[in-house]
Short mmCIF file of C-alpha atoms in Angstrom, two decimals:
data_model
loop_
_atom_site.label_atom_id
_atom_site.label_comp_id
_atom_site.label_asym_id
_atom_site.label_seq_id
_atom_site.Cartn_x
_atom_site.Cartn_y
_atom_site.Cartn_z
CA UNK A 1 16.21 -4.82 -18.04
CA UNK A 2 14.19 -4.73 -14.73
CA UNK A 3 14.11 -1.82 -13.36
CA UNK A 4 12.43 -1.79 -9.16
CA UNK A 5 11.79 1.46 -7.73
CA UNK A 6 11.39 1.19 -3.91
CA UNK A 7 8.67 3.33 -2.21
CA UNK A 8 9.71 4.08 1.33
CA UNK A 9 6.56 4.10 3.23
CA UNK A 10 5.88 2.86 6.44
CA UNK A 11 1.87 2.57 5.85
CA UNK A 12 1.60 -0.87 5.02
CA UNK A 13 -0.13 -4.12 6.14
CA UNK A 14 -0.09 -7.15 4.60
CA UNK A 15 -3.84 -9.15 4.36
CA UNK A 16 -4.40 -13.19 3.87
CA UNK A 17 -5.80 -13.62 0.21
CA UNK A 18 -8.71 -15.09 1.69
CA UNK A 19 -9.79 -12.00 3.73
CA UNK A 20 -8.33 -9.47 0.79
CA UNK A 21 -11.43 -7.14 -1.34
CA UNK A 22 -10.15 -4.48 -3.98
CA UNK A 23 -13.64 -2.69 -2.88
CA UNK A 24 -12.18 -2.62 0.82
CA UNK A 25 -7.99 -1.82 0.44
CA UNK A 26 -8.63 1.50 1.81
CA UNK A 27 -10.55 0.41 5.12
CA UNK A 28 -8.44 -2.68 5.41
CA UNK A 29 -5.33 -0.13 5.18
CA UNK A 30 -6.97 2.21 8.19
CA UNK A 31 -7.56 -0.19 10.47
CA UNK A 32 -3.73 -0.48 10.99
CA UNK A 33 -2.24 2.61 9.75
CA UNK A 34 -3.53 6.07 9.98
CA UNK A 35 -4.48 7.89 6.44
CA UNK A 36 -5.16 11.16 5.86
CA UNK A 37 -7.52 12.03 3.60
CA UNK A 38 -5.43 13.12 0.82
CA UNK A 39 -3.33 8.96 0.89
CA UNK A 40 -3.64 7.06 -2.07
CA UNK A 41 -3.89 3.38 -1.55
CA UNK A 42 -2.53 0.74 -3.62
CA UNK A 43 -2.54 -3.43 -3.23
CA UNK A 44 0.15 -5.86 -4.72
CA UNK A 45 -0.43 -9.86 -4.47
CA UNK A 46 2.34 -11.56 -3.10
CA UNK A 47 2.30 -15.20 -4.22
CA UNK A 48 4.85 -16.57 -1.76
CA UNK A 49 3.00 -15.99 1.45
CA UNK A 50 -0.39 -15.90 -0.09
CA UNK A 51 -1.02 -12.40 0.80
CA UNK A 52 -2.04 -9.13 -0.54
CA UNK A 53 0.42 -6.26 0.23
CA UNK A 54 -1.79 -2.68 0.86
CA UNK A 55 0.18 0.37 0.94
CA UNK A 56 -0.15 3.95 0.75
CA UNK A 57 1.63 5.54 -2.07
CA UNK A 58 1.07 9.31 -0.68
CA UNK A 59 4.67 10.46 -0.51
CA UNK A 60 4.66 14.09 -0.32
CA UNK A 61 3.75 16.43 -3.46
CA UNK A 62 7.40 17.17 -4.75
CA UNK A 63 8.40 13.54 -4.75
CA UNK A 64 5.27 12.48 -6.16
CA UNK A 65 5.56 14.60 -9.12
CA UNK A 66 8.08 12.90 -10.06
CA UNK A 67 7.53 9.71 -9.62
CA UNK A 68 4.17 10.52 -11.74
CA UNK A 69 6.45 10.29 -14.61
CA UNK A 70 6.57 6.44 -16.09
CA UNK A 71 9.88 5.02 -15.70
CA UNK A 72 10.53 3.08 -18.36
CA UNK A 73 12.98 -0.55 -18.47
CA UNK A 74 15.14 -0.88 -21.80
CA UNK A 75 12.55 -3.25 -23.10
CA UNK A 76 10.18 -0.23 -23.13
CA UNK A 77 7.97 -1.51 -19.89
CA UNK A 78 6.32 0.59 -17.39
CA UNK A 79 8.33 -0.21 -14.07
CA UNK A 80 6.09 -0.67 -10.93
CA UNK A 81 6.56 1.34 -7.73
CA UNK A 82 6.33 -0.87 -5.09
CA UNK A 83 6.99 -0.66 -1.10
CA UNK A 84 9.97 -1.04 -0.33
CA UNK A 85 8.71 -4.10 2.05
CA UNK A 86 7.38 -5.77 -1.44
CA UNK A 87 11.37 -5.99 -2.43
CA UNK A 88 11.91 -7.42 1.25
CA UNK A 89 9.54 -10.40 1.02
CA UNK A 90 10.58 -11.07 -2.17
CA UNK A 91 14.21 -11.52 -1.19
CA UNK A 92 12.57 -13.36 1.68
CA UNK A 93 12.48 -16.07 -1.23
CA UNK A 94 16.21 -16.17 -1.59
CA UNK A 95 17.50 -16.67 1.58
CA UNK A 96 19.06 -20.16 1.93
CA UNK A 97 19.12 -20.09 5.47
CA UNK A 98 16.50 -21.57 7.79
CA UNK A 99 16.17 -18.24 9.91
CA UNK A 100 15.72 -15.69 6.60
CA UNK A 101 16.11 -11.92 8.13
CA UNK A 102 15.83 -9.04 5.52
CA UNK A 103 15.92 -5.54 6.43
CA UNK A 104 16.45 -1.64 5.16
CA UNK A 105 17.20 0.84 7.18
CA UNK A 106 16.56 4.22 5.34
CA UNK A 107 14.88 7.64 6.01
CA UNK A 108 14.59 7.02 9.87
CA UNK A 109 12.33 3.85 9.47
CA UNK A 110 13.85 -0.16 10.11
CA UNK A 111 11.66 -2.58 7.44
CA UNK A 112 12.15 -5.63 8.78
CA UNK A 113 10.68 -9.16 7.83
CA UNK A 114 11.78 -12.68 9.56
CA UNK A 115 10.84 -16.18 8.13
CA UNK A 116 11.52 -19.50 9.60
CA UNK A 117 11.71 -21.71 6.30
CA UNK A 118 8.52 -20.80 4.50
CA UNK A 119 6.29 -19.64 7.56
CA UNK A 120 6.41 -15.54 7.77
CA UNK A 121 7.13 -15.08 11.39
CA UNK A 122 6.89 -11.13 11.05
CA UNK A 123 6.74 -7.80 8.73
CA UNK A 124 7.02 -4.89 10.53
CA UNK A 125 8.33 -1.40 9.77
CA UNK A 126 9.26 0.78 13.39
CA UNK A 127 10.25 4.61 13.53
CA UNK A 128 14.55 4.01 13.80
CA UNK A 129 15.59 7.57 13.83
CA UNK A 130 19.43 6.59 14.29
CA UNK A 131 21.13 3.16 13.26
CA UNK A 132 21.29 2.17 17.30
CA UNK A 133 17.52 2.25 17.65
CA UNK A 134 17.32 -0.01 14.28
CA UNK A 135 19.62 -2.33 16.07
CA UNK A 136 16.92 -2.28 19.26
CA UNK A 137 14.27 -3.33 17.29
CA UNK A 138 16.24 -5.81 15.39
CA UNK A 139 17.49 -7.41 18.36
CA UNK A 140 13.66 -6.91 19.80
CA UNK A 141 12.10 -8.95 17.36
CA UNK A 142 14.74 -11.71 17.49
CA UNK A 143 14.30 -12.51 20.89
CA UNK A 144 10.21 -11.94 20.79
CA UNK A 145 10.88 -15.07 18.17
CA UNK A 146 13.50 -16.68 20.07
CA UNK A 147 16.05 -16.32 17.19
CA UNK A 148 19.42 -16.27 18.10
CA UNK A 149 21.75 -13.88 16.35
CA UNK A 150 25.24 -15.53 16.89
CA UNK A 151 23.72 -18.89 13.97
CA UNK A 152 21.66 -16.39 12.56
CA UNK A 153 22.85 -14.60 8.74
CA UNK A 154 20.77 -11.35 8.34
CA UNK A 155 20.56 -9.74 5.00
CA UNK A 156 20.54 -5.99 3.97
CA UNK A 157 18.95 -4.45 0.54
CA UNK A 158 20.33 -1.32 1.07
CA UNK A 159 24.01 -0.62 1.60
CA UNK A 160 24.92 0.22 5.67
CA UNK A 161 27.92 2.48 6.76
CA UNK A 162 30.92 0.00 7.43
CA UNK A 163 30.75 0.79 11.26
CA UNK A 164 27.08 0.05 11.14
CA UNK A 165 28.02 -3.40 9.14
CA UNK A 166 30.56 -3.83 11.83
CA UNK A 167 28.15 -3.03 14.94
CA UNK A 168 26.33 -6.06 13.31
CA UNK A 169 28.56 -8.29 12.86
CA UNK A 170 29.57 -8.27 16.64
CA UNK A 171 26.62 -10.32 17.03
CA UNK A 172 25.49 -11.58 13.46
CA UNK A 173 26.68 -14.86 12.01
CA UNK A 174 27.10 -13.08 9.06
CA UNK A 175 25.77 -9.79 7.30
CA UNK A 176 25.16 -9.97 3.82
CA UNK A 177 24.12 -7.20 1.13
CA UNK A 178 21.49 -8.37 -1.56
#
């Protein structure tokens, strides 16, 4: 019945409620991330960290057609595209572990986001052309936040080859798919 359609975009930043304005989404957005003139922008709220979520939804003109077509659930709803960073924090929720690691690796981009119990330690997305360079700035961030892999579960939302699963799991606690 719901239906989430990921938007793979690496123009993205995510702004404190308190400092968010639906007037200013687009010059939040360019102070982080470079638009061209022709990028829509977009903002979701995401309750859990008390942040708004500002994203470019400028995906090329094929794909866009398409996706300009409503999607519809079986209970006749609308469904939302979101970034796919959106579906990582959410899952973010989820995690039972202390040390919650969520990532996608898809279209030569790493989305990565890393929370120590409730506190969002970091939401990134880095240019990962090849499954090795995801791994160095997986590993990268972990040590920047003094995580250590070998206690540490990390969790994937999209599925991995099964030698990148096992590349992983010569130094992950655990790897899980969610």
């Amino acid at each position: 019945d719901e239906v989430d359609i990921a938007l793979m975009t690496p123009k993205f930043t995510l702004v404190p409620e308190q400092f968010y304005s639906p007037e200013r989404v687009r010059q939040l957005l360019s102070e982080v991330v470079e638009l061209t003139e022709g990028d829509t922008v977009s903002s979701v709220y995401v309750p859990h960290f008390g942040a708004w979520l500002l994203f470019s939804n400028s995906i090329g003109e094929s794909l866009s057609r398409v996706l300009a077509q409503t999607v519809f659930t079986t209970s006749g709803e609308a469904a939302q595209v979101l970034p796919e960073i959106y579906y990582i924090l959410k899952a973010l929720e989820t995690c039972p572990e202390y040390n919650k690691i969520v990532a996608t690796w898809r279209d030569g981009y790493l989305h990565l986001a890393i929370a120590q119990g409730k506190s969002l330690q970091l939401c990134n997305v880095y240019k990962a052309v090849d499954f090795t360079t995801a791994e160095y700035f997986l590993f990268l961030a972990m040590k920047t936040l003094q995580l250590n892999p070998e206690v540490s579960t990390i969790s994937w939302r999209m599925p991995l080859a099964p030698e990148e699963e096992m590349s992983l799991y010569r130094y992950f606690k655990a790897v899980e798919r969610i």
